[in-house]
Amino acid sequence: MTVLGQRIRHLRHKANLTQAQLSKLLGCSSSTVSLYEGGQRSPDTDMLIRLADVFGVSVDYLLGRVSDPTAKEKTESSLDPEEGWSVAEDLTPEGAELLEVLTREVKKRFSKKERS
């Protein structure tokens, strides 16, 4: 089971929800929730945000980047407006968080350092 799957299951149990109940809140099937919890499937970015909203935690917590579920502190952000990311200034907090997640994923997958 992945960190993400463990955290979804833990938060679901803590909220006293069944997989079927959580799936209705998320707008997906209960089998999808089961696959997320088991680590056989990863939610897309929209679903990550919905999960975070339902449980009142950050996306970073769900992904295992921080240990505090409600941490709003800045982690190693690549969206510093002084580094050319002024577009982030006009986004909602959710939009900025999504942009950060996507930026980290693109860097991880397409970094020149890792491809050498």
mmCIF file of N, CA and C in Angstrom:
data_model
loop_
_atom_site.group_PDB
_atom_site.id
_atom_site.type_symbol
_atom_site.label_atom_id
_atom_site.label_comp_id
_atom_site.label_asym_id
_atom_site.label_seq_id
_atom_site.Cartn_x
_atom_site.Cartn_y
_atom_site.Cartn_z
ATOM 1 N N MET A 1 0.843 -1.184 0.000
ATOM 2 C CA MET A 1 0.000 0.000 0.000
ATOM 3 C C MET A 1 0.886 1.244 0.000
ATOM 4 N N THR A 2 0.514 2.227 -0.763
ATOM 5 C CA THR A 2 1.265 3.475 -0.862
ATOM 6 C C THR A 2 0.939 4.398 0.310
ATOM 7 N N VAL A 3 1.785 5.403 0.505
ATOM 8 C CA VAL A 3 1.507 6.409 1.535
ATOM 9 C C VAL A 3 0.153 7.049 1.255
ATOM 10 N N LEU A 4 -0.092 7.382 -0.004
ATOM 11 C CA LEU A 4 -1.364 7.990 -0.375
ATOM 12 C C LEU A 4 -2.526 7.071 0.002
ATOM 13 N N GLY A 5 -2.428 5.817 -0.358
ATOM 14 C CA GLY A 5 -3.480 4.854 -0.037
ATOM 15 C C GLY A 5 -3.698 4.706 1.456
ATOM 16 N N GLN A 6 -2.599 4.639 2.205
ATOM 17 C CA GLN A 6 -2.696 4.532 3.662
ATOM 18 C C GLN A 6 -3.391 5.745 4.254
ATOM 19 N N ARG A 7 -3.039 6.910 3.748
ATOM 20 C CA ARG A 7 -3.621 8.142 4.297
ATOM 21 C C ARG A 7 -5.105 8.259 3.944
ATOM 22 N N ILE A 8 -5.472 7.875 2.738
ATOM 23 C CA ILE A 8 -6.894 7.909 2.372
ATOM 24 C C ILE A 8 -7.676 6.974 3.289
ATOM 25 N N ARG A 9 -7.175 5.754 3.464
ATOM 26 C CA ARG A 9 -7.867 4.786 4.322
ATOM 27 C C ARG A 9 -7.951 5.293 5.759
ATOM 28 N N HIS A 10 -6.845 5.802 6.286
ATOM 29 C CA HIS A 10 -6.830 6.316 7.660
ATOM 30 C C HIS A 10 -7.843 7.451 7.828
ATOM 31 N N LEU A 11 -7.825 8.396 6.896
ATOM 32 C CA LEU A 11 -8.739 9.538 6.988
ATOM 33 C C LEU A 11 -10.196 9.108 6.829
ATOM 34 N N ARG A 12 -10.432 8.129 5.979
ATOM 35 C CA ARG A 12 -11.798 7.620 5.795
ATOM 36 C C ARG A 12 -12.296 6.967 7.074
ATOM 37 N N HIS A 13 -11.448 6.148 7.689
ATOM 38 C CA HIS A 13 -11.825 5.510 8.957
ATOM 39 C C HIS A 13 -12.047 6.555 10.045
ATOM 40 N N LYS A 14 -11.147 7.532 10.102
ATOM 41 C CA LYS A 14 -11.251 8.597 11.102
ATOM 42 C C LYS A 14 -12.569 9.369 10.948
ATOM 43 N N ALA A 15 -13.008 9.541 9.703
ATOM 44 C CA ALA A 15 -14.267 10.244 9.426
ATOM 45 C C ALA A 15 -15.475 9.313 9.541
ATOM 46 N N ASN A 16 -15.206 8.043 9.869
ATOM 47 C CA ASN A 16 -16.257 7.039 10.023
ATOM 48 C C ASN A 16 -17.093 6.898 8.739
ATOM 49 N N LEU A 17 -16.385 6.826 7.619
ATOM 50 C CA LEU A 17 -17.030 6.678 6.317
ATOM 51 C C LEU A 17 -16.714 5.315 5.720
ATOM 52 N N THR A 18 -17.673 4.755 5.020
ATOM 53 C CA THR A 18 -17.404 3.553 4.234
ATOM 54 C C THR A 18 -16.823 3.993 2.890
ATOM 55 N N GLN A 19 -16.294 3.028 2.151
ATOM 56 C CA GLN A 19 -15.800 3.358 0.812
ATOM 57 C C GLN A 19 -16.940 3.866 -0.066
ATOM 58 N N ALA A 20 -18.126 3.289 0.096
ATOM 59 C CA ALA A 20 -19.280 3.726 -0.697
ATOM 60 C C ALA A 20 -19.666 5.166 -0.360
ATOM 61 N N GLN A 21 -19.651 5.508 0.920
ATOM 62 C CA GLN A 21 -19.987 6.876 1.325
ATOM 63 C C GLN A 21 -18.965 7.875 0.791
ATOM 64 N N LEU A 22 -17.679 7.525 0.909
ATOM 65 C CA LEU A 22 -16.636 8.410 0.399
ATOM 66 C C LEU A 22 -16.758 8.561 -1.113
ATOM 67 N N SER A 23 -17.052 7.472 -1.796
ATOM 68 C CA SER A 23 -17.161 7.541 -3.256
ATOM 69 C C SER A 23 -18.279 8.490 -3.685
ATOM 70 N N LYS A 24 -19.370 8.522 -2.933
ATOM 71 C CA LYS A 24 -20.461 9.453 -3.263
ATOM 72 C C LYS A 24 -20.018 10.895 -3.066
ATOM 73 N N LEU A 25 -19.260 11.149 -2.011
ATOM 74 C CA LEU A 25 -18.754 12.502 -1.765
ATOM 75 C C LEU A 25 -17.792 12.948 -2.864
ATOM 76 N N LEU A 26 -17.038 11.985 -3.403
ATOM 77 C CA LEU A 26 -16.029 12.290 -4.419
ATOM 78 C C LEU A 26 -16.575 12.254 -5.840
ATOM 79 N N GLY A 27 -17.730 11.612 -6.017
ATOM 80 C CA GLY A 27 -18.281 11.479 -7.361
ATOM 81 C C GLY A 27 -17.603 10.401 -8.179
ATOM 82 N N CYS A 28 -17.232 9.308 -7.515
ATOM 83 C CA CYS A 28 -16.599 8.183 -8.212
ATOM 84 C C CYS A 28 -17.204 6.892 -7.670
ATOM 85 N N SER A 29 -16.743 5.761 -8.144
ATOM 86 C CA SER A 29 -17.257 4.479 -7.673
ATOM 87 C C SER A 29 -16.513 4.025 -6.420
ATOM 88 N N SER A 30 -17.155 3.146 -5.659
ATOM 89 C CA SER A 30 -16.494 2.623 -4.458
ATOM 90 C C SER A 30 -15.295 1.760 -4.839
ATOM 91 N N SER A 31 -15.338 1.130 -6.014
ATOM 92 C CA SER A 31 -14.177 0.338 -6.442
ATOM 93 C C SER A 31 -12.982 1.247 -6.728
ATOM 94 N N THR A 32 -13.232 2.464 -7.196
ATOM 95 C CA THR A 32 -12.143 3.422 -7.418
ATOM 96 C C THR A 32 -11.494 3.786 -6.090
ATOM 97 N N VAL A 33 -12.304 4.037 -5.072
ATOM 98 C CA VAL A 33 -11.770 4.342 -3.737
ATOM 99 C C VAL A 33 -10.939 3.166 -3.244
ATOM 100 N N SER A 34 -11.429 1.952 -3.451
ATOM 101 C CA SER A 34 -10.695 0.756 -3.040
ATOM 102 C C SER A 34 -9.342 0.668 -3.750
ATOM 103 N N LEU A 35 -9.324 0.973 -5.036
ATOM 104 C CA LEU A 35 -8.069 0.943 -5.794
ATOM 105 C C LEU A 35 -7.100 2.015 -5.306
ATOM 106 N N TYR A 36 -7.604 3.200 -4.967
ATOM 107 C CA TYR A 36 -6.754 4.253 -4.403
ATOM 108 C C TYR A 36 -6.131 3.778 -3.098
ATOM 109 N N GLU A 37 -6.973 3.228 -2.222
ATOM 110 C CA GLU A 37 -6.484 2.789 -0.914
ATOM 111 C C GLU A 37 -5.482 1.649 -1.035
ATOM 112 N N GLY A 38 -5.689 0.771 -1.987
ATOM 113 C CA GLY A 38 -4.795 -0.358 -2.174
ATOM 114 C C GLY A 38 -3.528 -0.026 -2.945
ATOM 115 N N GLY A 39 -3.464 1.176 -3.487
ATOM 116 C CA GLY A 39 -2.285 1.590 -4.234
ATOM 117 C C GLY A 39 -2.241 1.075 -5.658
ATOM 118 N N GLN A 40 -3.350 0.500 -6.147
ATOM 119 C CA GLN A 40 -3.372 -0.005 -7.514
ATOM 120 C C GLN A 40 -3.726 1.078 -8.528
ATOM 121 N N ARG A 41 -4.189 2.215 -8.034
ATOM 122 C CA ARG A 41 -4.553 3.323 -8.920
ATOM 123 C C ARG A 41 -4.249 4.631 -8.200
ATOM 124 N N SER A 42 -3.810 5.624 -8.961
ATOM 125 C CA SER A 42 -3.522 6.940 -8.393
ATOM 126 C C SER A 42 -4.558 7.941 -8.872
ATOM 127 N N PRO A 43 -5.046 8.772 -7.965
ATOM 128 C CA PRO A 43 -6.022 9.784 -8.372
ATOM 129 C C PRO A 43 -5.366 10.868 -9.221
ATOM 130 N N ASP A 44 -6.138 11.439 -10.147
ATOM 131 C CA ASP A 44 -5.617 12.568 -10.917
ATOM 132 C C ASP A 44 -5.614 13.809 -10.023
ATOM 133 N N THR A 45 -5.094 14.893 -10.531
ATOM 134 C CA THR A 45 -4.935 16.090 -9.697
ATOM 135 C C THR A 45 -6.275 16.641 -9.217
ATOM 136 N N ASP A 46 -7.301 16.599 -10.045
ATOM 137 C CA ASP A 46 -8.616 17.072 -9.609
ATOM 138 C C ASP A 46 -9.137 16.236 -8.445
ATOM 139 N N MET A 47 -8.951 14.923 -8.540
ATOM 140 C CA MET A 47 -9.414 14.039 -7.470
ATOM 141 C C MET A 47 -8.581 14.235 -6.201
ATOM 142 N N LEU A 48 -7.283 14.472 -6.348
ATOM 143 C CA LEU A 48 -6.451 14.763 -5.171
ATOM 144 C C LEU A 48 -6.983 15.979 -4.418
ATOM 145 N N ILE A 49 -7.354 16.997 -5.167
ATOM 146 C CA ILE A 49 -7.887 18.208 -4.537
ATOM 147 C C ILE A 49 -9.228 17.915 -3.870
ATOM 148 N N ARG A 50 -10.080 17.119 -4.528
ATOM 149 C CA ARG A 50 -11.366 16.754 -3.913
ATOM 150 C C ARG A 50 -11.152 15.963 -2.632
ATOM 151 N N LEU A 51 -10.210 15.010 -2.666
ATOM 152 C CA LEU A 51 -9.897 14.231 -1.461
ATOM 153 C C LEU A 51 -9.431 15.146 -0.332
ATOM 154 N N ALA A 52 -8.527 16.058 -0.652
ATOM 155 C CA ALA A 52 -8.017 16.990 0.359
ATOM 156 C C ALA A 52 -9.151 17.837 0.927
ATOM 157 N N ASP A 53 -10.045 18.298 0.071
ATOM 158 C CA ASP A 53 -11.170 19.116 0.525
ATOM 159 C C ASP A 53 -12.125 18.319 1.413
ATOM 160 N N VAL A 54 -12.441 17.094 1.010
ATOM 161 C CA VAL A 54 -13.359 16.257 1.793
ATOM 162 C C VAL A 54 -12.811 16.008 3.193
ATOM 163 N N PHE A 55 -11.509 15.741 3.286
ATOM 164 C CA PHE A 55 -10.914 15.412 4.579
ATOM 165 C C PHE A 55 -10.357 16.618 5.323
ATOM 166 N N GLY A 56 -10.329 17.770 4.677
ATOM 167 C CA GLY A 56 -9.807 18.971 5.329
ATOM 168 C C GLY A 56 -8.310 18.914 5.576
ATOM 169 N N VAL A 57 -7.595 18.316 4.626
ATOM 170 C CA VAL A 57 -6.137 18.207 4.729
ATOM 171 C C VAL A 57 -5.518 18.809 3.471
ATOM 172 N N SER A 58 -4.205 18.935 3.464
ATOM 173 C CA SER A 58 -3.525 19.448 2.277
ATOM 174 C C SER A 58 -3.201 18.303 1.316
ATOM 175 N N VAL A 59 -3.052 18.644 0.057
ATOM 176 C CA VAL A 59 -2.622 17.662 -0.939
ATOM 177 C C VAL A 59 -1.238 17.137 -0.566
ATOM 178 N N ASP A 60 -0.377 18.012 -0.054
ATOM 179 C CA ASP A 60 0.957 17.583 0.372
ATOM 180 C C ASP A 60 0.871 16.504 1.446
ATOM 181 N N TYR A 61 -0.082 16.611 2.356
ATOM 182 C CA TYR A 61 -0.254 15.576 3.380
ATOM 183 C C TYR A 61 -0.664 14.259 2.720
ATOM 184 N N LEU A 62 -1.638 14.308 1.827
ATOM 185 C CA LEU A 62 -2.078 13.083 1.154
ATOM 186 C C LEU A 62 -0.928 12.398 0.428
ATOM 187 N N LEU A 63 -0.052 13.205 -0.173
ATOM 188 C CA LEU A 63 1.061 12.650 -0.946
ATOM 189 C C LEU A 63 2.255 12.246 -0.087
ATOM 190 N N GLY A 64 2.187 12.506 1.222
ATOM 191 C CA GLY A 64 3.274 12.120 2.113
ATOM 192 C C GLY A 64 4.410 13.115 2.177
ATOM 193 N N ARG A 65 4.194 14.317 1.692
ATOM 194 C CA ARG A 65 5.256 15.337 1.693
ATOM 195 C C ARG A 65 5.387 16.037 3.034
ATOM 196 N N VAL A 66 4.308 16.089 3.810
ATOM 197 C CA VAL A 66 4.333 16.671 5.152
ATOM 198 C C VAL A 66 3.609 15.722 6.089
ATOM 199 N N SER A 67 3.967 15.769 7.373
ATOM 200 C CA SER A 67 3.333 14.867 8.331
ATOM 201 C C SER A 67 2.136 15.492 9.032
ATOM 202 N N ASP A 68 2.022 16.814 8.975
ATOM 203 C CA ASP A 68 0.894 17.511 9.592
ATOM 204 C C ASP A 68 -0.229 17.626 8.562
ATOM 205 N N PRO A 69 -1.385 16.994 8.829
ATOM 206 C CA PRO A 69 -2.463 17.001 7.836
ATOM 207 C C PRO A 69 -2.984 18.386 7.474
ATOM 208 N N THR A 70 -2.853 19.332 8.376
ATOM 209 C CA THR A 70 -3.398 20.664 8.113
ATOM 210 C C THR A 70 -2.316 21.689 7.838
ATOM 211 N N ALA A 71 -1.098 21.230 7.621
ATOM 212 C CA ALA A 71 0.024 22.153 7.404
ATOM 213 C C ALA A 71 -0.232 23.026 6.194
ATOM 214 N N LYS A 72 -0.139 24.302 6.403
ATOM 215 C CA LYS A 72 -0.273 25.247 5.304
ATOM 216 C C LYS A 72 1.063 25.918 5.023
ATOM 217 N N GLU A 73 2.104 25.457 5.742
ATOM 218 C CA GLU A 73 3.428 26.034 5.543
ATOM 219 C C GLU A 73 3.901 25.747 4.135
ATOM 220 N N LYS A 74 4.732 26.613 3.631
ATOM 221 C CA LYS A 74 5.275 26.412 2.296
ATOM 222 C C LYS A 74 6.344 25.340 2.351
ATOM 223 N N THR A 75 6.184 24.350 1.520
ATOM 224 C CA THR A 75 7.250 23.380 1.347
ATOM 225 C C THR A 75 8.094 23.894 0.195
ATOM 226 N N GLU A 76 9.049 23.149 -0.209
ATOM 227 C CA GLU A 76 9.972 23.577 -1.259
ATOM 228 C C GLU A 76 9.193 23.937 -2.523
ATOM 229 N N SER A 77 8.718 25.151 -2.573
ATOM 230 C CA SER A 77 7.857 25.595 -3.665
ATOM 231 C C SER A 77 8.673 26.126 -4.832
ATOM 232 N N SER A 78 8.234 25.765 -6.002
ATOM 233 C CA SER A 78 8.869 26.290 -7.202
ATOM 234 C C SER A 78 8.059 27.452 -7.764
ATOM 235 N N LEU A 79 7.059 27.910 -7.032
ATOM 236 C CA LEU A 79 6.192 28.964 -7.520
ATOM 237 C C LEU A 79 6.508 30.310 -6.894
ATOM 238 N N ASP A 80 7.752 30.626 -6.789
ATOM 239 C CA ASP A 80 8.166 31.913 -6.245
ATOM 240 C C ASP A 80 7.990 32.968 -7.328
ATOM 241 N N PRO A 81 7.113 33.973 -7.086
ATOM 242 C CA PRO A 81 6.881 34.989 -8.109
ATOM 243 C C PRO A 81 8.156 35.684 -8.571
ATOM 244 N N GLU A 82 9.146 35.780 -7.714
ATOM 245 C CA GLU A 82 10.392 36.440 -8.097
ATOM 246 C C GLU A 82 11.227 35.584 -9.048
ATOM 247 N N GLU A 83 10.867 34.324 -9.189
ATOM 248 C CA GLU A 83 11.584 33.439 -10.103
ATOM 249 C C GLU A 83 10.799 33.227 -11.398
ATOM 250 N N GLY A 84 9.926 34.156 -11.715
ATOM 251 C CA GLY A 84 9.202 34.056 -12.975
ATOM 252 C C GLY A 84 7.841 33.407 -12.881
ATOM 253 N N TRP A 85 7.351 33.134 -11.685
ATOM 254 C CA TRP A 85 6.060 32.488 -11.520
ATOM 255 C C TRP A 85 4.990 33.483 -11.084
ATOM 256 N N SER A 86 5.016 34.676 -11.637
ATOM 257 C CA SER A 86 4.045 35.690 -11.232
ATOM 258 C C SER A 86 2.611 35.262 -11.527
ATOM 259 N N VAL A 87 2.430 34.300 -12.410
ATOM 260 C CA VAL A 87 1.089 33.789 -12.690
ATOM 261 C C VAL A 87 0.446 33.241 -11.420
ATOM 262 N N ALA A 88 1.234 32.719 -10.494
ATOM 263 C CA ALA A 88 0.706 32.145 -9.254
ATOM 264 C C ALA A 88 0.048 33.201 -8.377
ATOM 265 N N GLU A 89 0.431 34.446 -8.533
ATOM 266 C CA GLU A 89 -0.151 35.510 -7.718
ATOM 267 C C GLU A 89 -1.640 35.679 -7.990
ATOM 268 N N ASP A 90 -2.101 35.352 -9.184
ATOM 269 C CA ASP A 90 -3.492 35.542 -9.565
ATOM 270 C C ASP A 90 -4.359 34.308 -9.323
ATOM 271 N N LEU A 91 -3.777 33.239 -8.791
ATOM 272 C CA LEU A 91 -4.517 32.001 -8.585
ATOM 273 C C LEU A 91 -5.088 31.921 -7.176
ATOM 274 N N THR A 92 -6.174 31.153 -7.054
ATOM 275 C CA THR A 92 -6.705 30.839 -5.730
ATOM 276 C C THR A 92 -5.700 29.931 -5.038
ATOM 277 N N PRO A 93 -5.794 29.756 -3.718
ATOM 278 C CA PRO A 93 -4.877 28.830 -3.039
ATOM 279 C C PRO A 93 -4.933 27.424 -3.624
ATOM 280 N N GLU A 94 -6.136 26.971 -3.997
ATOM 281 C CA GLU A 94 -6.274 25.636 -4.578
ATOM 282 C C GLU A 94 -5.580 25.564 -5.937
ATOM 283 N N GLY A 95 -5.737 26.620 -6.734
ATOM 284 C CA GLY A 95 -5.084 26.657 -8.039
ATOM 285 C C GLY A 95 -3.579 26.687 -7.920
ATOM 286 N N ALA A 96 -3.075 27.477 -6.969
ATOM 287 C CA ALA A 96 -1.627 27.551 -6.753
ATOM 288 C C ALA A 96 -1.089 26.207 -6.285
ATOM 289 N N GLU A 97 -1.849 25.528 -5.409
ATOM 290 C CA GLU A 97 -1.414 24.217 -4.919
ATOM 291 C C GLU A 97 -1.386 23.209 -6.065
ATOM 292 N N LEU A 98 -2.397 23.236 -6.915
ATOM 293 C CA LEU A 98 -2.431 22.340 -8.066
ATOM 294 C C LEU A 98 -1.266 22.623 -9.006
ATOM 295 N N LEU A 99 -0.986 23.900 -9.242
ATOM 296 C CA LEU A 99 0.135 24.271 -10.102
ATOM 297 C C LEU A 99 1.455 23.784 -9.514
ATOM 298 N N GLU A 100 1.601 23.868 -8.196
ATOM 299 C CA GLU A 100 2.816 23.368 -7.544
ATOM 300 C C GLU A 100 2.960 21.867 -7.732
ATOM 301 N N VAL A 101 1.866 21.120 -7.514
ATOM 302 C CA VAL A 101 1.903 19.664 -7.664
ATOM 303 C C VAL A 101 2.288 19.298 -9.095
ATOM 304 N N LEU A 102 1.669 19.951 -10.049
ATOM 305 C CA LEU A 102 1.979 19.665 -11.452
ATOM 306 C C LEU A 102 3.414 20.030 -11.805
ATOM 307 N N THR A 103 3.897 21.159 -11.285
ATOM 308 C CA THR A 103 5.270 21.590 -11.558
ATOM 309 C C THR A 103 6.271 20.587 -11.002
ATOM 310 N N ARG A 104 6.041 20.128 -9.772
ATOM 311 C CA ARG A 104 6.946 19.129 -9.177
ATOM 312 C C ARG A 104 6.951 17.851 -10.003
ATOM 313 N N GLU A 105 5.772 17.427 -10.451
ATOM 314 C CA GLU A 105 5.672 16.197 -11.231
ATOM 315 C C GLU A 105 6.404 16.338 -12.566
ATOM 316 N N VAL A 106 6.241 17.467 -13.231
ATOM 317 C CA VAL A 106 6.941 17.706 -14.502
ATOM 318 C C VAL A 106 8.446 17.723 -14.271
ATOM 319 N N LYS A 107 8.893 18.401 -13.202
ATOM 320 C CA LYS A 107 10.332 18.431 -12.901
ATOM 321 C C LYS A 107 10.864 17.027 -12.647
ATOM 322 N N LYS A 108 10.094 16.242 -11.893
ATOM 323 C CA LYS A 108 10.530 14.886 -11.561
ATOM 324 C C LYS A 108 10.635 14.027 -12.823
ATOM 325 N N ARG A 109 9.673 14.135 -13.697
ATOM 326 C CA ARG A 109 9.646 13.293 -14.894
ATOM 327 C C ARG A 109 10.584 13.754 -15.999
ATOM 328 N N PHE A 110 10.807 15.061 -16.098
ATOM 329 C CA PHE A 110 11.524 15.581 -17.251
ATOM 330 C C PHE A 110 12.799 16.338 -16.911
ATOM 331 N N SER A 111 13.309 16.163 -15.722
ATOM 332 C CA SER A 111 14.530 16.854 -15.323
ATOM 333 C C SER A 111 15.712 16.382 -16.163
ATOM 334 N N LYS A 112 16.499 17.318 -16.669
ATOM 335 C CA LYS A 112 17.686 16.987 -17.457
ATOM 336 C C LYS A 112 18.698 16.236 -16.614
ATOM 337 N N LYS A 113 18.783 16.567 -15.334
ATOM 338 C CA LYS A 113 19.750 15.919 -14.443
ATOM 339 C C LYS A 113 19.498 14.430 -14.344
ATOM 340 N N GLU A 114 18.231 14.027 -14.272
ATOM 341 C CA GLU A 114 17.902 12.615 -14.128
ATOM 342 C C GLU A 114 17.993 11.858 -15.439
ATOM 343 N N ARG A 115 17.908 12.541 -16.558
ATOM 344 C CA ARG A 115 17.924 11.881 -17.863
ATOM 345 C C ARG A 115 19.328 11.644 -18.380
ATOM 346 N N SER A 116 20.316 12.263 -17.793
ATOM 347 C CA SER A 116 21.696 12.160 -18.289
ATOM 348 C C SER A 116 22.230 10.766 -18.153
#
